[in-house]
């Protein structure tokens, strides 16, 4: 608790405050990509459109990503209770699910490319790849963060009482998940019903 | 601070090149920003010299169309992204911690990171001149023109992206600092106006930078990798780029003006020896400008392909932004009203700011008269408008700040005599350069033309000649300033700690500011805290000076019992610098579509990041290294 | 750096020093001379309307300007520290709510007052003209404007001819990507004395109304930065009275002159259609000789070239000397880079003989 | 806003769900996702899209509220996050609306 008398003005940790500040701005980042996608959802220039989506497949990878949020929060929970071993287990599980999601995305992309949906095909193709691609980059960065947390906790650099680190990475991870919740609905499901 | 037993894990030297590369001291980073912007200002000024040389007469080709287009583009980019924004960042860096009573920013290493990213982004952009030609698509880089400009617009897209990253990191840093590191008692309504404007500006950056990031990524994909975002041939819509650009671009212009408004809001009261008139109104007006500023972007697109309802809506929102701005202007004027004004150089520049900015603001309002905007748009009338707000506004304010806080940084005064020369020639040269543009623009001279059309010659040639002559005056004036700056740094008169009889916290510390800033963090009981430590009010409300020493009006160093024994200052670190170097391989890798180069850069970044987070403290205690970045490790201490 | 100095023929170049002296002389005189591209001299209702709106706004702005600058100067003077000052502090005023309200409400009222006509103006500016109007299609190319008159099936370039006193509605777009290998970019059509500007966007259609009350020649230029030769993309509008207009239409709708066999012109016509292994003029230009329908190429329509006064984005007078220089080396006459991006007109390495013949032929296309 | 300074200090002291509660939340999320996906297999008619948007919003708020502790942390965090969200929603909605309703300057 505020053992430190000259704590911060708001009584909040800088890093957490900074993280939330940053996440607020990320909405404007992804929002612009989503808006672009919506604008171009039917602008396929004669190439493949939303009918190309494999909803069952994407549903599964979306589900995996959603569940990675559970393991992430369990990792934080374990860390908070000082159980680094269990924390590391959940961290690995989270990173693993993230990797599965990314693998799914790579697979999806290769299938689409085979079916003629290349980046240069149409505004639809460009906006689809760049939106989901940047989300993928965020997942990838998240995996790197998780792995660094994992290894640092092995070498004792991340200590029992430093669950804030796990929490921070968790915040980022959950945020990336939230964005996918939106993408899954707005990019995959709704266009599939409305247009596809 | 640093003990002799320090293992050589972190650089500890306090002088020399290495100490600057490794510095995490917000004051030194501020100084780095300052000198870097000077260099870029020189470049941007030289470019504007070529512009004016070319346009001095009609149908003249001193430089080719191609080169002219590169030069005016780089002039705009340089002045906006490499001069005004980072110069504001220099003030943020130096002043935010001092003005809120903190010892540094929330994330000192991230702060250094921001600076190096800025510097390398600027170098990257300028390298284009030697690598096949600089961007020639204007500072707005409209699609789909960019796609035909090839590599050069790749420099634009990637370069500005990098600069944006710098600003975004800085924005997060400063917001956290202002929200979370104020001295005890410094409530929001006791914050100096400059801090308020810094807060608003950084929120604008926070929400605007991601938008331009997206626009630039799309531009980059279109230009370099065959993306179809804005390609009309396959159904892409060029207007989308305009929306995204101006969604950022308009907040951006307030990003450039609000810091200057904050600066003059500090200087005018000191110069008039009265408190700021209507503090609350000025603060709320600033916040309102920032907020409304997000809702006016399409006023740059009145002649583009948007319909009448959209045009009307944006005309209205644009006009009404004059209301909060007017509130500020009138409050500034009434700060002077009834004062006892000392026209020192900073004060002259501040009054010049108010006066010149109003001219630019009023022409801004006339742009919003949409039917007539169709005549004004993309003419020199617009060029006049934005130079009056940017040069007459932002730059005048920032220069006022340079003169005002110079003693704080160096402990010396700048020459008042040269300062006055600088001011009057600057004012004259500025009006001579940009005043005539109002006329030439209204008469019909379009902007971004490499040749001043002969048929316009008779009507606007004289105005153009005057503009070109104005640059000569400005150059002379800039040299006076430069001379003043250098000689004053070397052998300026000692200023004492509080040369202006100022009001805010930073003047409580000795000048030049010691590296700890405050030996003892003050407790704040008033707005304009320092003033209230110097003056009390008698029964009739008249201020009476408190005899020196009767209160803790100065933050004396030394063996004061109250001084905290162990002041934990951020340790220097080389990693921000080393890590930022990765942006070169990343940027060129993306530009030349070289995956290996890109991968090298990415790996460099990751390794750099790892070294950064595992970096031990200089003092060798096994404290959590990340916590070195914040003095109050509440999170960790909580458990 | 791709550095290349463009040269214009001496006719359009003036000596810098000579000009400097002239300009200095003019300092004393009023700067209003021949004002053909002058936005402050409206010559038709679509330019008059915004003009009538901006004048009162400018007066309001001027009043605000004088007031605020007056306040600044007055308080700077009145409240400066005097030499005989006793060093005491002035009264410490913190603000005044009533004043705050005043300077919030008054500007808001002023703005509300100018907002009303602004919004009205926006809608009337964009609506179709009430009276019978003529439609002209405008296509922005890099770096010249093409006009098509759908009612008459006329193609022309750079110079737009309109009947005086008749509303004209321009239906505009930028280069059709299907016609031009390079993607189109945004341009803006602007003839200040006749109307404000409106952008031309590739892939979309925009509209602009204009009307000239009197016959006359009106100058303008592309007002949206469109790359290398944006400065050389100019516009001429020629408003004709009824008789002249009818004559013009009759001429334009008739097929091009075919020169007599054996003349130099005829030799030029042959070269026009066939330049051996070099690209023929006809592959980019059209000279309609009456057969089939008119269809534009990548370059301007030349059927009645000599009915125009200027060419190449209306930056050069259309005469034998300039034409010859143009055909010999287009890039010396106008900044272009055909080899690099395929935009503009290529240098076809014509011999002197070929130049003579081609110029003769072109000069016959009246 | 100065009142916030005396607000709760907001670090982790508040209520924390247990691991078990987290799993329960995840189960709810899984069910919601299943419901979402079912719109692809079954025809929901006109309610499909509103339903999807509502489900998305619920999932969003649940992850943010529970997994990211927004519900238990200081309001400042929520304000920061939702300010960004609202800005994005409003600005991009206006932009898209201009494309849909105001594309060409005139019909
Ligand atoms: C510091 C930067 C800055 C600032 C502060 C402003 C401030 C304003 N700008 Fe400006 N603007 C630019 C930088 C800036 N601008 C730039 C760079 C461009 C060109 C971009 C490009 O195309 O390259 C531009 C272009 C631009 C345009 C597009 C023009 C065109 O291309 O067609 C418009 C249109 O509405 C506009 C409007 C305004 C308005 C209404 C304000 C208002 O905020 C001004 C408000 C201030 C006042 C009005 C004065 C004080 C008020 C009073 C004294 C009260 C009483 C007043 C009244 C009752 C009127 N600006
Ligand atoms: C803050 C912003 C800023 C500033 C300060 C300036 C300053 C100047 N600008 Fe510019 N300008 C822009 C922002 C700015 N500009 C923007 C955004 C554009 C639009 C670009 C576009 O359309 O894409 C533009 C465009 C623009 C144009 C229109 C070009 C065109 O449309 O074709 C012109 C034309 O005259 C012009 C002129 C000038 C001049 C003469 C100065 C002068 O005032 C400069 C004076 C400065 C000097 C003369 C420097 C001398 C300094 C020294 C000698 C100090 C040396 C220091 C060291 C060695 C450390 N500018
Ligand atoms: Cu076409 Cu500028
Ligand atoms: Cu703007």
Short mmCIF file of N, CA and C in Angstrom, two decimals, chain B residues 394-478:
data_model
loop_
_atom_site.label_atom_id
_atom_site.label_comp_id
_atom_site.label_asym_id
_atom_site.label_seq_id
_atom_site.Cartn_x
_atom_site.Cartn_y
_atom_site.Cartn_z
N UNK B 394 2.62 30.25 -33.75
CA UNK B 394 3.44 29.25 -33.07
C UNK B 394 4.89 29.70 -32.90
N UNK B 395 5.50 30.16 -33.98
CA UNK B 395 6.92 30.47 -33.89
C UNK B 395 7.19 31.69 -33.01
N UNK B 396 6.36 32.72 -33.11
CA UNK B 396 6.53 33.88 -32.23
C UNK B 396 6.44 33.44 -30.77
N UNK B 397 5.44 32.61 -30.48
CA UNK B 397 5.28 32.15 -29.10
C UNK B 397 6.47 31.35 -28.63
N UNK B 398 6.95 30.47 -29.50
CA UNK B 398 8.07 29.62 -29.09
C UNK B 398 9.33 30.46 -28.90
N UNK B 399 9.51 31.45 -29.77
CA UNK B 399 10.70 32.31 -29.61
C UNK B 399 10.58 33.11 -28.31
N UNK B 400 9.38 33.59 -28.02
CA UNK B 400 9.18 34.27 -26.73
C UNK B 400 9.64 33.36 -25.61
N UNK B 401 9.27 32.08 -25.73
CA UNK B 401 9.67 31.12 -24.71
C UNK B 401 11.17 30.94 -24.63
N UNK B 402 11.83 30.97 -25.77
CA UNK B 402 13.28 30.81 -25.76
C UNK B 402 13.92 31.95 -24.95
N UNK B 403 13.51 33.17 -25.24
CA UNK B 403 14.09 34.31 -24.51
C UNK B 403 13.74 34.23 -23.03
N UNK B 404 12.52 33.79 -22.76
CA UNK B 404 12.04 33.81 -21.39
C UNK B 404 12.76 32.78 -20.53
N UNK B 405 12.93 31.58 -21.04
CA UNK B 405 13.50 30.53 -20.20
C UNK B 405 15.00 30.33 -20.41
N UNK B 406 15.57 31.11 -21.32
CA UNK B 406 17.01 31.01 -21.52
C UNK B 406 17.78 31.15 -20.20
N UNK B 407 17.47 32.15 -19.35
CA UNK B 407 18.18 32.28 -18.09
C UNK B 407 18.02 31.06 -17.19
N UNK B 408 16.86 30.44 -17.29
CA UNK B 408 16.64 29.26 -16.47
C UNK B 408 17.58 28.14 -16.88
N UNK B 409 17.81 28.02 -18.18
CA UNK B 409 18.61 26.92 -18.69
C UNK B 409 20.10 27.19 -18.50
N UNK B 410 20.49 28.45 -18.70
CA UNK B 410 21.93 28.74 -18.74
C UNK B 410 22.41 29.55 -17.54
N UNK B 411 21.49 30.17 -16.83
CA UNK B 411 21.91 31.06 -15.77
C UNK B 411 22.38 32.41 -16.29
N UNK B 412 22.16 32.64 -17.58
CA UNK B 412 22.61 33.90 -18.17
C UNK B 412 21.45 34.57 -18.89
N UNK B 413 21.60 35.85 -19.11
CA UNK B 413 20.58 36.59 -19.85
C UNK B 413 20.98 36.68 -21.31
N UNK B 414 19.98 36.68 -22.20
CA UNK B 414 20.28 37.01 -23.58
C UNK B 414 20.29 38.52 -23.70
N UNK B 415 21.04 39.01 -24.67
CA UNK B 415 21.14 40.46 -24.81
C UNK B 415 19.78 41.05 -25.14
N UNK B 416 19.35 42.01 -24.34
CA UNK B 416 18.06 42.65 -24.59
C UNK B 416 18.14 43.51 -25.85
N UNK B 417 19.29 44.12 -26.05
CA UNK B 417 19.43 45.01 -27.18
C UNK B 417 19.28 44.23 -28.49
N UNK B 418 20.06 43.14 -28.58
CA UNK B 418 19.94 42.32 -29.79
C UNK B 418 18.56 41.70 -29.88
N UNK B 419 18.01 41.36 -28.73
CA UNK B 419 16.67 40.78 -28.72
C UNK B 419 15.67 41.72 -29.34
N UNK B 420 15.80 43.01 -29.01
CA UNK B 420 14.84 43.96 -29.57
C UNK B 420 15.06 44.13 -31.07
N UNK B 421 16.32 44.14 -31.47
CA UNK B 421 16.60 44.16 -32.90
C UNK B 421 15.94 42.96 -33.57
N UNK B 422 16.16 41.82 -32.95
CA UNK B 422 15.60 40.60 -33.52
C UNK B 422 14.09 40.76 -33.64
N UNK B 423 13.44 41.20 -32.59
CA UNK B 423 11.98 41.27 -32.62
C UNK B 423 11.48 42.18 -33.73
N UNK B 424 12.01 43.40 -33.78
CA UNK B 424 11.44 44.34 -34.75
C UNK B 424 11.74 43.94 -36.18
N UNK B 425 12.94 43.41 -36.44
CA UNK B 425 13.21 42.99 -37.82
C UNK B 425 12.39 41.73 -38.16
N UNK B 426 12.21 40.89 -37.17
CA UNK B 426 11.42 39.67 -37.37
C UNK B 426 9.98 40.04 -37.73
N UNK B 427 9.44 40.98 -36.96
CA UNK B 427 8.06 41.42 -37.19
C UNK B 427 7.94 42.05 -38.58
N UNK B 428 8.90 42.88 -38.89
CA UNK B 428 8.87 43.55 -40.19
C UNK B 428 9.02 42.53 -41.32
N UNK B 429 10.04 41.71 -41.23
CA UNK B 429 10.30 40.73 -42.29
C UNK B 429 9.13 39.79 -42.46
N UNK B 430 8.56 39.40 -41.34
CA UNK B 430 7.43 38.48 -41.40
C UNK B 430 6.26 39.09 -42.14
N UNK B 431 5.91 40.31 -41.78
CA UNK B 431 4.77 40.94 -42.44
C UNK B 431 5.06 41.26 -43.90
N UNK B 432 6.31 41.58 -44.15
CA UNK B 432 6.68 41.86 -45.53
C UNK B 432 6.59 40.60 -46.37
N UNK B 433 6.95 39.47 -45.78
CA UNK B 433 6.92 38.22 -46.54
C UNK B 433 5.50 37.74 -46.75
N UNK B 434 4.72 37.74 -45.69
CA UNK B 434 3.44 37.04 -45.78
C UNK B 434 2.24 37.97 -45.92
N UNK B 435 2.38 39.22 -45.56
CA UNK B 435 1.27 40.14 -45.75
C UNK B 435 0.82 40.22 -47.20
N UNK B 436 1.75 40.44 -48.14
CA UNK B 436 1.35 40.55 -49.55
C UNK B 436 0.67 39.30 -50.09
N UNK B 437 0.94 38.16 -49.45
CA UNK B 437 0.34 36.92 -49.95
C UNK B 437 -1.18 36.95 -49.83
N UNK B 438 -1.69 37.70 -48.84
CA UNK B 438 -3.15 37.82 -48.77
C UNK B 438 -3.67 38.37 -50.08
N UNK B 439 -3.02 39.41 -50.56
CA UNK B 439 -3.48 40.05 -51.78
C UNK B 439 -3.27 39.15 -52.99
N UNK B 440 -2.06 38.63 -53.12
CA UNK B 440 -1.80 37.84 -54.33
C UNK B 440 -2.73 36.63 -54.36
N UNK B 441 -3.02 36.08 -53.20
CA UNK B 441 -3.93 34.94 -53.17
C UNK B 441 -5.34 35.32 -53.57
N UNK B 442 -5.83 36.42 -53.01
CA UNK B 442 -7.19 36.84 -53.36
C UNK B 442 -7.29 37.19 -54.83
N UNK B 443 -6.21 37.70 -55.37
CA UNK B 443 -6.24 38.03 -56.78
C UNK B 443 -6.19 36.80 -57.66
N UNK B 444 -5.79 35.68 -57.08
CA UNK B 444 -5.88 34.46 -57.88
C UNK B 444 -4.59 33.69 -58.07
N UNK B 445 -3.58 33.92 -57.24
CA UNK B 445 -2.35 33.15 -57.41
C UNK B 445 -2.45 31.81 -56.70
N UNK B 446 -2.39 30.71 -57.45
CA UNK B 446 -2.48 29.40 -56.80
C UNK B 446 -1.18 29.03 -56.11
N UNK B 447 -1.28 28.20 -55.09
CA UNK B 447 -0.08 27.74 -54.40
C UNK B 447 0.48 26.50 -55.07
N UNK B 448 1.62 26.08 -54.60
CA UNK B 448 2.29 24.87 -55.09
C UNK B 448 2.55 24.91 -56.59
N UNK B 449 2.78 26.11 -57.12
CA UNK B 449 3.12 26.21 -58.53
C UNK B 449 4.58 26.59 -58.66
N UNK B 450 5.30 25.79 -59.42
CA UNK B 450 6.74 25.99 -59.57
C UNK B 450 7.04 27.25 -60.37
N UNK B 451 6.06 27.72 -61.12
CA UNK B 451 6.26 28.91 -61.94
C UNK B 451 5.14 29.89 -61.61
N UNK B 452 5.50 31.11 -61.41
CA UNK B 452 4.48 32.12 -61.22
C UNK B 452 3.95 32.48 -62.61
N UNK B 453 2.69 32.14 -62.89
CA UNK B 453 2.21 32.27 -64.27
C UNK B 453 2.32 33.69 -64.78
N UNK B 454 2.78 33.81 -66.01
CA UNK B 454 2.99 35.12 -66.59
C UNK B 454 1.74 35.95 -66.66
N UNK B 455 0.61 35.29 -66.95
CA UNK B 455 -0.61 36.08 -67.13
C UNK B 455 -1.05 36.68 -65.81
N UNK B 456 -0.57 36.11 -64.69
CA UNK B 456 -0.88 36.71 -63.41
C UNK B 456 0.08 37.83 -63.10
N UNK B 457 1.18 37.81 -63.84
CA UNK B 457 2.30 38.68 -63.53
C UNK B 457 1.91 40.08 -63.13
N UNK B 458 1.21 40.74 -64.01
CA UNK B 458 0.95 42.15 -63.77
C UNK B 458 0.27 42.38 -62.44
N UNK B 459 -0.67 41.50 -62.09
CA UNK B 459 -1.40 41.75 -60.86
C UNK B 459 -0.64 41.36 -59.61
N UNK B 460 0.11 40.28 -59.66
CA UNK B 460 0.67 39.79 -58.39
C UNK B 460 2.18 39.84 -58.33
N UNK B 461 2.81 40.26 -59.39
CA UNK B 461 4.26 40.17 -59.40
C UNK B 461 4.89 41.01 -58.29
N UNK B 462 4.33 42.18 -58.12
CA UNK B 462 4.87 43.07 -57.10
C UNK B 462 4.78 42.43 -55.72
N UNK B 463 3.62 41.85 -55.45
CA UNK B 463 3.46 41.21 -54.15
C UNK B 463 4.47 40.10 -53.95
N UNK B 464 4.70 39.35 -55.01
CA UNK B 464 5.67 38.26 -54.89
C UNK B 464 7.07 38.78 -54.67
N UNK B 465 7.37 39.86 -55.32
CA UNK B 465 8.70 40.43 -55.13
C UNK B 465 8.86 40.88 -53.67
N UNK B 466 7.83 41.52 -53.15
CA UNK B 466 7.91 41.96 -51.76
C UNK B 466 8.12 40.76 -50.83
N UNK B 467 7.35 39.69 -51.07
CA UNK B 467 7.52 38.48 -50.27
C UNK B 467 8.96 38.01 -50.32
N UNK B 468 9.51 38.02 -51.53
CA UNK B 468 10.86 37.51 -51.65
C UNK B 468 11.86 38.41 -50.93
N UNK B 469 11.61 39.71 -50.98
CA UNK B 469 12.50 40.62 -50.26
C UNK B 469 12.38 40.38 -48.75
N UNK B 470 11.15 40.06 -48.32
CA UNK B 470 10.95 39.82 -46.90
C UNK B 470 11.85 38.73 -46.35
N UNK B 471 12.10 37.71 -47.16
CA UNK B 471 12.95 36.62 -46.69
C UNK B 471 14.34 37.13 -46.37
N UNK B 472 14.80 38.10 -47.12
CA UNK B 472 16.13 38.64 -46.84
C UNK B 472 16.15 39.27 -45.45
N UNK B 473 15.11 40.04 -45.16
CA UNK B 473 15.02 40.65 -43.84
C UNK B 473 14.97 39.55 -42.77
N UNK B 474 14.15 38.52 -43.03
CA UNK B 474 14.03 37.44 -42.05
C UNK B 474 15.36 36.74 -41.82
N UNK B 475 16.09 36.54 -42.91
CA UNK B 475 17.37 35.86 -42.75
C UNK B 475 18.30 36.69 -41.89
N UNK B 476 18.37 37.98 -42.18
CA UNK B 476 19.21 38.85 -41.35
C UNK B 476 18.78 38.77 -39.90
N UNK B 477 17.49 38.82 -39.71
CA UNK B 477 16.97 38.79 -38.36
C UNK B 477 17.32 37.48 -37.66
N UNK B 478 17.21 36.38 -38.41
CA UNK B 478 17.54 35.07 -37.83
C UNK B 478 19.01 35.03 -37.44
#
